[in-house]
Amino acid sequence: MENLLTIKDLHAGIDGKEILKGINLEIKPGEVHAIMGPNGAGKSTLSAVLTGRECFHVTKGEIWFNGKNLLDMPAEDRAREGIFLSFQYPVEIPGISTVNFLKTAVNEHRKYQGLPPYPAGEFLKMIREKMELVNIDSHLLNRSLNEGFSGGEKKKNEIFQMAVLEPKLAILDETDSGLDIDALRIVAHGVNRLKRPDNSTIVITHYQRLLDYIVPDVVHVLYDGRIVKTAGKELVAELEKNGYDWIKQEVESHGKN
Amino acid sequence: MERIDEINRNFFTLFQEGRELLRKDVGAVMDAQREKALEEFKAHGIPYGCENYLYANLLPVLERDYNVSLRYVEQEVDLSEVFQCNVPCLDTHLLLTINGRFWRGNERPDVPEGVIVCGLAEASVKYKELFDKYYNQFTEPGRADGLVDLNTMLAQDGVFVYVPDGVVMERPLQIVNLARAKADLMSFQRNLVIVGKGAKATLLVCDHTLSDHYFLMNNLTEIVAGENALMDYYHVQNQHLGASQINSVFVSQRRNSRFEANVISLYGGFIRNNLYAALTEEGCECDLYGMYLSDKKQEVDNFTFIDHVAPNCRSNEHFKGVLDDSALANFAGVITVRPGAQKTEAYQANNNLLLTDTARVNTKPQLIIDADDVKCSHGATVGQIDEEAMFYLRSRGISLAEARMMMMFGFAHEIVGKVRLEPLRAKIDDLVDKRLRGELTKCHNCVLHCKQ
């Protein structure tokens, strides 16, 4: 099977400081990959580079998505091609209602695909269906985007947007942070319901708890800008038990040799 | 200063030469006030370089060689022509003024019993008692402003509204100020709105240019909000780049009255808004909102003056603006809390988005507090579109241009959202959206080509 995402020897940084130091990663359609690692390893940088944040500069390497060169595309085109980032800190935007924001986003996607705008009635019907998926309260639709939302509401709203936009690759960046156990379950349940054989997920997380609900096929450990370990889901439990120090030591002793 | 002196002399000459015409058709009190204003004008002249006009670039606006017509000129008005320009077409009592004069073609609006709506000159003769009691009684705080004096000296007409005690006007009164001439024109309009005890009224003012000449409108509205009265004043300013306006509103509030103003400046060459509110008795609430969207070389200058005379009153002001190209915006907000006006609450905020390196903002809060048990705050921000938010929108597939549009719209919406009438709010939102997309019809279509 063709890879959905292929990252080759990716080097990237910000303000002249290199953070990613040669990432290699391959994701096939339908797979769930977890990327774990200590603070400062480069996890959020990786998601930023994948989604096209301009303040990060790619100095070397390639990213191929669905047969296309991702690095040639601006952020909005990457989204339209099917990449979705669930933000660690969703941004509050006063004055723009959630429903108008979604309508604009959906219609921009449709325009890119050469489709006419969503008929208004059908759009609302679709929105209602997707809301049920993450138990999101309908009054949030007419409120300003994320403004005054609780931490849980913000994260649910991210997964709701994901449900509406139906990405091929969803990147969940620390989606579990700031969630209580009930919200975590709802969010994870939503993600699992959205899973299809042709879409893939990258779960970026510090902790095991989200991965109890969203079970990964492959687990990577990112450390100091490189993927230093790749294994199956059993690695999650090992990391939870022993922390990251043993991996750091492994890498450093390897470096000395 | 020589040029200022010359402008002052010209106004003086205009007044002297027009003295007989100015006497025509108006009551004695209205005419007598002209002489008082003249003395003030002689003392102060047009404001230049003074504290309240520190950043206003008046000279290019006043220096132009305008015509002034002191005679009523009969004009045919085609309403479809007026409404070609996205004017809020709402369920309102519609009144037109042309070049500052109450249009003689206005139909008598179907207002509740006792309500008077007519031309100001007519009221100065016909409703003498009411008129004489209130006319020019509330402009005192603008005494040193020669532009206010000029209005009192030279205005001949405008709109008069009287809402008796206890009468609720559900439908808003909409005044559309039209400017149309065969040459560059300066006009003066004077309005007087009296809202009785426990009465309620909504005034919506729209400005529109119907020909492409240079205009300067000097308009002044006095409003009295009686005890427990509710008064909303909405103003949508949409003229072409060659049109300038000086718009002064003086409101005097009585016990437990509520006044709200929302001034939306969409388009115009030079716009100066003076909003004066006097909270003269306990329990008054006053909200002043303003929003300006400016580009090219537009200038919008908002000046507010809130006078907390009595204790236990609350005032709140919020002005926001988006500035593109080489636009200039000024905001100056004066709040005075008089000795004894204890338990005053007064808040002020001014937020600006600058889209280019050449757009400019001057913002100046001025709080003069002479009581010791008050809550007052002010804040001003000048910033750019939030990059984090831009990326968030783009990461959902929204283009750069559309994302910018949404951010500006969202920024402005906070002010539009304050409009209490839902249909008007929706209409203004729509106007703002069109304005941001460059799709707004400026009132004279050809303006797009000739005044840029």
mmCIF file of N, CA and C in Angstrom, chain A residues 29-87:
data_model
loop_
_atom_site.group_PDB
_atom_site.id
_atom_site.type_symbol
_atom_site.label_atom_id
_atom_site.label_comp_id
_atom_site.label_asym_id
_atom_site.label_seq_id
_atom_site.Cartn_x
_atom_site.Cartn_y
_atom_site.Cartn_z
ATOM 1 N N PRO A 29 -2.337 4.582 5.074
ATOM 2 C CA PRO A 29 -3.759 4.852 5.330
ATOM 3 C C PRO A 29 -4.315 3.890 6.380
ATOM 4 N N GLY A 30 -5.120 4.425 7.285
ATOM 5 C CA GLY A 30 -5.761 3.605 8.297
ATOM 6 C C GLY A 30 -4.965 3.433 9.577
ATOM 7 N N GLU A 31 -3.707 3.869 9.566
ATOM 8 C CA GLU A 31 -2.866 3.652 10.750
ATOM 9 C C GLU A 31 -3.004 4.780 11.771
ATOM 10 N N VAL A 32 -2.826 4.379 13.049
ATOM 11 C CA VAL A 32 -2.743 5.368 14.128
ATOM 12 C C VAL A 32 -1.327 5.327 14.690
ATOM 13 N N HIS A 33 -0.643 6.459 14.586
ATOM 14 C CA HIS A 33 0.717 6.545 15.134
ATOM 15 C C HIS A 33 0.719 7.451 16.355
ATOM 16 N N ALA A 34 1.385 6.997 17.400
ATOM 17 C CA ALA A 34 1.569 7.875 18.559
ATOM 18 C C ALA A 34 2.990 8.411 18.528
ATOM 19 N N ILE A 35 3.115 9.714 18.782
ATOM 20 C CA ILE A 35 4.455 10.284 18.932
ATOM 21 C C ILE A 35 4.574 10.797 20.354
ATOM 22 N N MET A 36 5.502 10.168 21.071
ATOM 23 C CA MET A 36 5.682 10.522 22.475
ATOM 24 C C MET A 36 7.079 11.088 22.650
ATOM 25 N N GLY A 37 7.321 11.620 23.812
ATOM 26 C CA GLY A 37 8.659 12.141 24.052
ATOM 27 C C GLY A 37 8.638 13.206 25.116
ATOM 28 N N PRO A 38 9.796 13.467 25.705
ATOM 29 C CA PRO A 38 9.861 14.468 26.775
ATOM 30 C C PRO A 38 9.643 15.885 26.242
ATOM 31 N N ASN A 39 9.450 16.819 27.163
ATOM 32 C CA ASN A 39 9.308 18.230 26.776
ATOM 33 C C ASN A 39 10.508 18.687 25.969
ATOM 34 N N GLY A 40 10.249 19.480 24.966
ATOM 35 C CA GLY A 40 11.343 20.070 24.196
ATOM 36 C C GLY A 40 11.938 19.139 23.169
ATOM 37 N N ALA A 41 11.326 17.974 22.952
ATOM 38 C CA ALA A 41 11.884 17.011 22.001
ATOM 39 C C ALA A 41 11.640 17.442 20.555
ATOM 40 N N GLY A 42 10.596 18.262 20.348
ATOM 41 C CA GLY A 42 10.286 18.706 18.983
ATOM 42 C C GLY A 42 8.932 18.227 18.497
ATOM 43 N N LYS A 43 8.082 17.717 19.411
ATOM 44 C CA LYS A 43 6.783 17.166 18.999
ATOM 45 C C LYS A 43 5.883 18.235 18.381
ATOM 46 N N SER A 44 5.778 19.358 19.079
ATOM 47 C CA SER A 44 4.901 20.409 18.555
ATOM 48 C C SER A 44 5.490 21.061 17.313
ATOM 49 N N THR A 45 6.815 21.111 17.244
ATOM 50 C CA THR A 45 7.455 21.643 16.040
ATOM 51 C C THR A 45 7.106 20.772 14.837
ATOM 52 N N LEU A 46 7.116 19.468 15.052
ATOM 53 C CA LEU A 46 6.778 18.563 13.955
ATOM 54 C C LEU A 46 5.360 18.830 13.448
ATOM 55 N N SER A 47 4.420 19.016 14.373
ATOM 56 C CA SER A 47 3.046 19.275 13.924
ATOM 57 C C SER A 47 2.949 20.635 13.233
ATOM 58 N N ALA A 48 3.729 21.605 13.720
ATOM 59 C CA ALA A 48 3.711 22.937 13.101
ATOM 60 C C ALA A 48 4.280 22.885 11.682
ATOM 61 N N VAL A 49 5.345 22.138 11.508
ATOM 62 C CA VAL A 49 5.962 22.032 10.178
ATOM 63 C C VAL A 49 5.029 21.280 9.220
ATOM 64 N N LEU A 50 4.374 20.254 9.738
ATOM 65 C CA LEU A 50 3.443 19.495 8.883
ATOM 66 C C LEU A 50 2.274 20.359 8.411
ATOM 67 N N THR A 51 1.821 21.262 9.288
ATOM 68 C CA THR A 51 0.640 22.043 8.932
ATOM 69 C C THR A 51 0.978 23.378 8.278
ATOM 70 N N GLY A 52 2.270 23.694 8.186
ATOM 71 C CA GLY A 52 2.651 24.855 7.377
ATOM 72 C C GLY A 52 2.786 26.168 8.109
ATOM 73 N N ARG A 53 3.192 26.105 9.358
ATOM 74 C CA ARG A 53 3.442 27.365 10.095
ATOM 75 C C ARG A 53 4.678 28.026 9.539
ATOM 76 N N GLU A 54 4.527 29.278 9.099
ATOM 77 C CA GLU A 54 5.627 29.934 8.377
ATOM 78 C C GLU A 54 6.816 30.311 9.246
ATOM 79 N N CYS A 55 6.615 30.425 10.557
ATOM 80 C CA CYS A 55 7.745 30.835 11.386
ATOM 81 C C CYS A 55 8.782 29.718 11.538
ATOM 82 N N PHE A 56 8.397 28.496 11.182
ATOM 83 C CA PHE A 56 9.371 27.402 11.205
ATOM 84 C C PHE A 56 9.966 27.216 9.812
ATOM 85 N N HIS A 57 11.279 27.068 9.770
ATOM 86 C CA HIS A 57 11.943 26.940 8.474
ATOM 87 C C HIS A 57 12.480 25.530 8.281
ATOM 88 N N VAL A 58 12.116 24.974 7.136
ATOM 89 C CA VAL A 58 12.642 23.648 6.799
ATOM 90 C C VAL A 58 13.971 23.853 6.078
ATOM 91 N N THR A 59 15.019 23.275 6.623
ATOM 92 C CA THR A 59 16.344 23.491 6.035
ATOM 93 C C THR A 59 16.775 22.306 5.175
ATOM 94 N N LYS A 60 16.128 21.176 5.396
ATOM 95 C CA LYS A 60 16.533 19.987 4.647
ATOM 96 C C LYS A 60 15.412 18.953 4.736
ATOM 97 N N GLY A 61 15.305 18.116 3.729
ATOM 98 C CA GLY A 61 14.371 17.005 3.807
ATOM 99 C C GLY A 61 13.119 17.208 2.976
ATOM 100 N N GLU A 62 12.253 16.211 3.000
ATOM 101 C CA GLU A 62 11.050 16.218 2.171
ATOM 102 C C GLU A 62 9.852 15.740 2.981
ATOM 103 N N ILE A 63 8.690 16.255 2.604
ATOM 104 C CA ILE A 63 7.444 15.687 3.151
ATOM 105 C C ILE A 63 6.497 15.431 1.978
ATOM 106 N N TRP A 64 6.074 14.203 1.838
ATOM 107 C CA TRP A 64 5.124 13.836 0.784
ATOM 108 C C TRP A 64 3.818 13.413 1.427
ATOM 109 N N PHE A 65 2.730 13.993 0.909
ATOM 110 C CA PHE A 65 1.414 13.654 1.457
ATOM 111 C C PHE A 65 0.498 13.268 0.308
ATOM 112 N N ASN A 66 0.044 12.032 0.352
ATOM 113 C CA ASN A 66 -0.892 11.577 -0.677
ATOM 114 C C ASN A 66 -0.322 11.828 -2.083
ATOM 115 N N GLY A 67 0.984 11.620 -2.223
ATOM 116 C CA GLY A 67 1.631 11.769 -3.528
ATOM 117 C C GLY A 67 2.003 13.200 -3.891
ATOM 118 N N LYS A 68 1.732 14.155 -2.981
ATOM 119 C CA LYS A 68 2.055 15.550 -3.295
ATOM 120 C C LYS A 68 3.136 16.098 -2.358
ATOM 121 N N ASN A 69 3.895 17.028 -2.902
ATOM 122 C CA ASN A 69 4.960 17.646 -2.111
ATOM 123 C C ASN A 69 4.369 18.697 -1.170
ATOM 124 N N LEU A 70 4.305 18.349 0.085
ATOM 125 C CA LEU A 70 3.626 19.206 1.063
ATOM 126 C C LEU A 70 4.344 20.540 1.269
ATOM 127 N N LEU A 71 5.665 20.499 1.176
ATOM 128 C CA LEU A 71 6.431 21.707 1.500
ATOM 129 C C LEU A 71 6.217 22.835 0.488
ATOM 130 N N ASP A 72 5.638 22.496 -0.662
ATOM 131 C CA ASP A 72 5.327 23.525 -1.650
ATOM 132 C C ASP A 72 4.024 24.265 -1.356
ATOM 133 N N MET A 73 3.277 23.768 -0.391
ATOM 134 C CA MET A 73 1.906 24.290 -0.210
ATOM 135 C C MET A 73 1.784 25.216 0.994
ATOM 136 N N PRO A 74 0.963 26.282 0.850
ATOM 137 C CA PRO A 74 0.642 27.091 2.031
ATOM 138 C C PRO A 74 -0.293 26.326 2.967
ATOM 139 N N ALA A 75 -0.393 26.805 4.184
ATOM 140 C CA ALA A 75 -1.163 26.108 5.221
ATOM 141 C C ALA A 75 -2.573 25.753 4.759
ATOM 142 N N GLU A 76 -3.240 26.710 4.091
ATOM 143 C CA GLU A 76 -4.642 26.466 3.737
ATOM 144 C C GLU A 76 -4.785 25.332 2.717
ATOM 145 N N ASP A 77 -3.802 25.210 1.812
ATOM 146 C CA ASP A 77 -3.885 24.129 0.837
ATOM 147 C C ASP A 77 -3.611 22.772 1.487
ATOM 148 N N ARG A 78 -2.741 22.741 2.461
ATOM 149 C CA ARG A 78 -2.493 21.486 3.174
ATOM 150 C C ARG A 78 -3.783 21.023 3.843
ATOM 151 N N ALA A 79 -4.498 21.991 4.431
ATOM 152 C CA ALA A 79 -5.777 21.653 5.066
ATOM 153 C C ALA A 79 -6.757 21.119 4.034
ATOM 154 N N ARG A 80 -6.799 21.776 2.878
ATOM 155 C CA ARG A 80 -7.744 21.363 1.837
ATOM 156 C C ARG A 80 -7.365 20.012 1.246
ATOM 157 N N GLU A 81 -6.075 19.683 1.315
ATOM 158 C CA GLU A 81 -5.632 18.365 0.856
ATOM 159 C C GLU A 81 -5.976 17.276 1.868
ATOM 160 N N GLY A 82 -6.345 17.692 3.090
ATOM 161 C CA GLY A 82 -6.788 16.699 4.059
ATOM 162 C C GLY A 82 -5.946 16.554 5.307
ATOM 163 N N ILE A 83 -5.173 17.602 5.641
ATOM 164 C CA ILE A 83 -4.429 17.551 6.902
ATOM 165 C C ILE A 83 -5.166 18.398 7.931
ATOM 166 N N PHE A 84 -5.340 17.859 9.098
ATOM 167 C CA PHE A 84 -6.049 18.585 10.154
ATOM 168 C C PHE A 84 -5.236 18.534 11.431
ATOM 169 N N LEU A 85 -5.095 19.697 12.060
ATOM 170 C CA LEU A 85 -4.410 19.741 13.352
ATOM 171 C C LEU A 85 -5.397 20.105 14.445
ATOM 172 N N SER A 86 -5.479 19.225 15.433
ATOM 173 C CA SER A 86 -6.227 19.588 16.631
ATOM 174 C C SER A 86 -5.244 20.300 17.543
ATOM 175 N N PHE A 87 -5.477 21.595 17.755
ATOM 176 C CA PHE A 87 -4.496 22.435 18.445
ATOM 177 C C PHE A 87 -4.381 22.096 19.929
#
